[in-house]
Coordinates of C-alpha atoms in Angstrom, one line a residue:
X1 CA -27.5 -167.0 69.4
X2 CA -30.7 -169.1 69.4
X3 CA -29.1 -171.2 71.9
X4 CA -28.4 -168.3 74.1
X5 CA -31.9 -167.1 74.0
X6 CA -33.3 -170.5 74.7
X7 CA -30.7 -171.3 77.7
X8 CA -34.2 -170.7 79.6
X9 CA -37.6 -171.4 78.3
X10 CA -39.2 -167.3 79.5
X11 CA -36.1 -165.9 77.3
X12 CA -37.6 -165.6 74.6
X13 CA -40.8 -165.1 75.6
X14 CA -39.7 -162.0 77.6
X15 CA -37.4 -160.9 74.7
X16 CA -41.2 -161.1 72.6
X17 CA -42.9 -158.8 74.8
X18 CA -40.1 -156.3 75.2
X19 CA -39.7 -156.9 71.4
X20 CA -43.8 -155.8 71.2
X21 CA -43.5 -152.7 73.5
X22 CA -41.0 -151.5 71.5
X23 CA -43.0 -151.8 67.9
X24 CA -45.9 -150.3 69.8
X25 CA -43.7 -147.1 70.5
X26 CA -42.2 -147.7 66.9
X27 CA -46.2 -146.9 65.7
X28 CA -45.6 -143.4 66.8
X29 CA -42.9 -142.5 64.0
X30 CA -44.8 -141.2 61.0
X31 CA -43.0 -143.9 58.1
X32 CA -44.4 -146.7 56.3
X33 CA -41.3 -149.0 56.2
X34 CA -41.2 -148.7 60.0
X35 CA -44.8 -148.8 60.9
X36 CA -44.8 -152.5 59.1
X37 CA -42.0 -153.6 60.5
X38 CA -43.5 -152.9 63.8
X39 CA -46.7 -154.7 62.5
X40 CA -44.7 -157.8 61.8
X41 CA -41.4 -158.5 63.8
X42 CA -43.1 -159.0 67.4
X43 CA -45.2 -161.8 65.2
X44 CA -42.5 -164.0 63.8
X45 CA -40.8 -163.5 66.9
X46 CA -43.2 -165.2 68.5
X47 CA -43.4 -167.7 66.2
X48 CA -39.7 -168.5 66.3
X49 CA -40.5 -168.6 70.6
X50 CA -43.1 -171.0 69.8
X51 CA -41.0 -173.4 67.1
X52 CA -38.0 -173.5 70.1
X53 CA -40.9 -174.8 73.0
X54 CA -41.3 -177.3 70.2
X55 CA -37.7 -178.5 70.0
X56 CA -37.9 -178.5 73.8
X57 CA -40.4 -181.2 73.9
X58 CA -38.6 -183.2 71.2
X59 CA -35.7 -182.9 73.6
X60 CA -38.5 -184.4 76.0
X61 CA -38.1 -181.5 78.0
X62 CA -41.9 -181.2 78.4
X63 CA -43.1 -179.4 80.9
X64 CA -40.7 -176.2 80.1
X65 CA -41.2 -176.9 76.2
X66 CA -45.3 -177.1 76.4
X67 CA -45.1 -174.0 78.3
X68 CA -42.8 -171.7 76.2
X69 CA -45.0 -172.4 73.4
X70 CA -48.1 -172.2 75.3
X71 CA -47.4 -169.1 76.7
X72 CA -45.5 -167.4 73.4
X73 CA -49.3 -168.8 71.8
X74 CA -51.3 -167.1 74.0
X75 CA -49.4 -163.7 74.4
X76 CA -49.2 -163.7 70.6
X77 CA -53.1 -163.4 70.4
X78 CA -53.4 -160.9 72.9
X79 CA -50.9 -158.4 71.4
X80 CA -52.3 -159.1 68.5
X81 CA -55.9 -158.2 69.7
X82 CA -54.2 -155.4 71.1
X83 CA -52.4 -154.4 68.1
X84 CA -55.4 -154.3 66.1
X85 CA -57.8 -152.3 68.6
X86 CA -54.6 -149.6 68.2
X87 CA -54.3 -149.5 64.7
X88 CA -58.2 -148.3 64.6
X89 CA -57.1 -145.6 65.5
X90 CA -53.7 -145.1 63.8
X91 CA -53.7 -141.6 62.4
X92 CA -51.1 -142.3 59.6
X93 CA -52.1 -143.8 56.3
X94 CA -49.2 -144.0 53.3
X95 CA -52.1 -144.7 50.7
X96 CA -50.7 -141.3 48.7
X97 CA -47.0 -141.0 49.8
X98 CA -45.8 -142.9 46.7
X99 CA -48.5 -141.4 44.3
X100 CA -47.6 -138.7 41.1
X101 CA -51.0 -136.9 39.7
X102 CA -50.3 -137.5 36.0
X103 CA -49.3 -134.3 34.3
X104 CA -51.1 -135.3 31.2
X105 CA -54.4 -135.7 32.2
X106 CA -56.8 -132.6 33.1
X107 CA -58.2 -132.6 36.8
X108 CA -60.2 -130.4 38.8
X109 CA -60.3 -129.4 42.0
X110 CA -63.5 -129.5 44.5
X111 CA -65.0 -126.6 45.5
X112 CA -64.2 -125.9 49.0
X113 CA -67.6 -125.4 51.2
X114 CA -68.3 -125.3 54.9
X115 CA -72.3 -124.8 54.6
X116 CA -74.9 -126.0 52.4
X117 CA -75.2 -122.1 52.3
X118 CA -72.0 -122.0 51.2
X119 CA -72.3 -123.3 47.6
X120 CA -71.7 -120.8 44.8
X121 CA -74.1 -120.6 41.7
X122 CA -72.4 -122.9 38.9
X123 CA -73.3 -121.8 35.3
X124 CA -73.6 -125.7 34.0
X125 CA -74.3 -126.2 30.1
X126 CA -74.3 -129.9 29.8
X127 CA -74.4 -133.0 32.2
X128 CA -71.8 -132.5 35.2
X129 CA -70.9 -133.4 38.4
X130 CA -69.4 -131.2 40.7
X131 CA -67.5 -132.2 44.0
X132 CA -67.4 -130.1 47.3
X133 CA -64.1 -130.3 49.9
X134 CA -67.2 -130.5 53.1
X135 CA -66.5 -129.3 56.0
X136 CA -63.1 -131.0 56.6
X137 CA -60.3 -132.9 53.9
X138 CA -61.5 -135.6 53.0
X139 CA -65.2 -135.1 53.8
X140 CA -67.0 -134.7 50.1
X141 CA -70.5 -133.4 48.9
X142 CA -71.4 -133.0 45.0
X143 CA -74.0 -131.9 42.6
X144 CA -75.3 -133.3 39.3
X145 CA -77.0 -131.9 36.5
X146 CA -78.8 -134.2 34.6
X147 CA -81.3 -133.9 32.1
X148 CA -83.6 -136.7 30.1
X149 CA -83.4 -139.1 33.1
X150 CA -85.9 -141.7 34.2
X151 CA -86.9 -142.1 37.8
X152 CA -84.1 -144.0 39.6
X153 CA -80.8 -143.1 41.9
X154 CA -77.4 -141.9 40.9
X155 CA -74.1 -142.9 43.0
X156 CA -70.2 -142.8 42.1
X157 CA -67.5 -145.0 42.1
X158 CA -64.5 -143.4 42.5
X159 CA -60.9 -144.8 41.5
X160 CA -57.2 -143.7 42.3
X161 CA -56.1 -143.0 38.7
X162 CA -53.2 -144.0 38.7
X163 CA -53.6 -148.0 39.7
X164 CA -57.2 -147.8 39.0
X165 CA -58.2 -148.7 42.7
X166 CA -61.3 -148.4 43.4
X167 CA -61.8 -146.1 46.7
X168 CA -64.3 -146.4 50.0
X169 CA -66.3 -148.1 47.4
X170 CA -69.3 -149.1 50.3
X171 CA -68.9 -145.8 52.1
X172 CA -69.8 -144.2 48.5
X173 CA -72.1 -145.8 47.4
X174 CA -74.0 -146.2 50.3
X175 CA -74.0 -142.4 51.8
X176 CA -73.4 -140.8 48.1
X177 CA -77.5 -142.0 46.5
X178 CA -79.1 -139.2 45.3
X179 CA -82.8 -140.1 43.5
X180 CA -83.3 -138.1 40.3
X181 CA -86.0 -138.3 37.4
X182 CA -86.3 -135.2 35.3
X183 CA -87.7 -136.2 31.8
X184 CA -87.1 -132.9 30.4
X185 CA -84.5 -131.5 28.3
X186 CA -83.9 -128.5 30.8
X187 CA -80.5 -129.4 32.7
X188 CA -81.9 -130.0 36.6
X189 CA -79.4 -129.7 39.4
X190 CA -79.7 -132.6 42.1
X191 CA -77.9 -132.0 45.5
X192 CA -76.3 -134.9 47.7
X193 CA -77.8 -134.0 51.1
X194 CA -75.4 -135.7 53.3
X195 CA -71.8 -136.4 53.0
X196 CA -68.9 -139.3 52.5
X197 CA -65.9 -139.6 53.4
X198 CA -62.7 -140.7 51.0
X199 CA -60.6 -142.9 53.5
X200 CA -57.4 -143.5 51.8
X201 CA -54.7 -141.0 52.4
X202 CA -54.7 -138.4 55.3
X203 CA -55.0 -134.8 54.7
X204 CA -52.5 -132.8 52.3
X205 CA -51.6 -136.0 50.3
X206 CA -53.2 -135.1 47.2
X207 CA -53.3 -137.6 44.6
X208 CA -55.3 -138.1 41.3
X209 CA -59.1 -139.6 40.9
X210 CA -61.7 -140.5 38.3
X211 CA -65.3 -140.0 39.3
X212 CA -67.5 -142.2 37.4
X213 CA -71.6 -141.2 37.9
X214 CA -73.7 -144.5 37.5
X215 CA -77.3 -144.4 37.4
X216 CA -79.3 -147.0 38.8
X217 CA -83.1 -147.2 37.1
X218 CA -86.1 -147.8 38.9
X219 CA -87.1 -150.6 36.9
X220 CA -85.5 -153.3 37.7
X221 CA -85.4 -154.6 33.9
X222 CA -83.2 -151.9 33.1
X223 CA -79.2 -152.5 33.4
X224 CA -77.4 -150.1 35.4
X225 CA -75.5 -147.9 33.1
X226 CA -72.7 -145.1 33.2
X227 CA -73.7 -141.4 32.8
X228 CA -70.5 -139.4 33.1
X229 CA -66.8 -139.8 34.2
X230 CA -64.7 -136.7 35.2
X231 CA -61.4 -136.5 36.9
X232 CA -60.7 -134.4 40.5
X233 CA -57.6 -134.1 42.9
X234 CA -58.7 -135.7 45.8
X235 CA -57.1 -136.3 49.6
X236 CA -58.2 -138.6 52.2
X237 CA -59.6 -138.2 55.8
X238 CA -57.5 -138.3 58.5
X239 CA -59.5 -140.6 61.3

């Protein structure tokens, strides 16, 4: 078979393109065993076009063996470059398709707002956080009501609870800060005033989280430290 494809040195190479155009169509079917297959094949296709140009030149056929592998070396970085400028915006992601939320533990469910305007009045008795759906799946807001806290910032990690993955961990923590300091015992509610996004899994795959709220003193002597941990069904946004 090799020796068929190699009877001319652009064989291959043509059978590596047509090989690539037909992955990049393969992209548009929504399944995960498919979509990285497509990722790979045209690849080690091209590696196998580059390996025969090298048995060309050791059959000191050079000039056609230097230039299957050139060539297969060059188109190889260009579909690749193109590959990966597609995939940024790929609208499938199979973070969630595989994942059970476990029936034993207790979850919530965000609180579905549009608006700031939009937020309901919470009767809170003790330390919480609350989580938002903002705006669209995937898009979160939250609340936390702290009380006896020293000047400094809060900000969450969140982890997939059932591999204990840790999720968009800069997009939280940078965009999720919210600076408290209330040194009284009187529960105070502090409000996230912009948003973050959760970007593994697209929208209706709704998998298990735990939300852990760090705090993060102003003085810098002091260790950061964990406040709270509570658990929410989450879903990712679809870019």
């Amino acid at each position: 078979m090799l020796k068929i494809i190699n009877a001319k040195w652009y064989y291959s190479i043509v059978i590596s393109l047509l090989i690539s155009i037909i992955c990049l169509f393969g992209f548009s079917i929504p399944n995960q065993y498919i979509f990285y297959l497509c990722c790979y094949i045209p690849f080690l296709v091209f590696f196998v076009t580059i390996i025969l140009g090298i048995i060309r030149v050791f059959k000191k056929e050079y000039l056609t063996g230097i230039l299957q592998s050139c060539v297969a070396f060059i188109l190889a970085i260009i579909i690749f470059g193109f590959f990966s400028f597609f995939l940024m915006f790929y609208p499938n992601d199979f973070f969630a398709n595989n994942l059970e939320i476990p029936k034993n533990i207790k979850f919530e469910k965000p609180l579905e707002i549009i608006y700031e305007k939009d937020k309901p009045k919470i009767n809170v008795t003790k330390e919480d956080v609350i989580l938002y759906d903002y705006f669209q799946p995937g898009i979160y807001k939250y609340d936390i009501f702290l009380n006896g806290i020293e000047k400094g910032s809060v900000y969450l990690k969140i982890f997939e609870i059932t591999n204990n993955e840790l999720l968009s961990e800069k997009e939280i923590k940078e965009k999720g800060q919210i600076e408290v300091e209330n040194h009284t015992d009187k529960l105070k509610r502090f409000e996230l005033k912009g948003d973050f996004k959760i970007y593994e899994g697209d929208w209706g795959d709704f998998y298990g989280s735990r939300i852990e709220v760090w705090f993060k003193p102003q003085n810098i002597n002091k260790p950061e430290r964990k406040l709270l941990t509570k658990n929410y069904i989450v879903q990712g946004w679809m870019r």
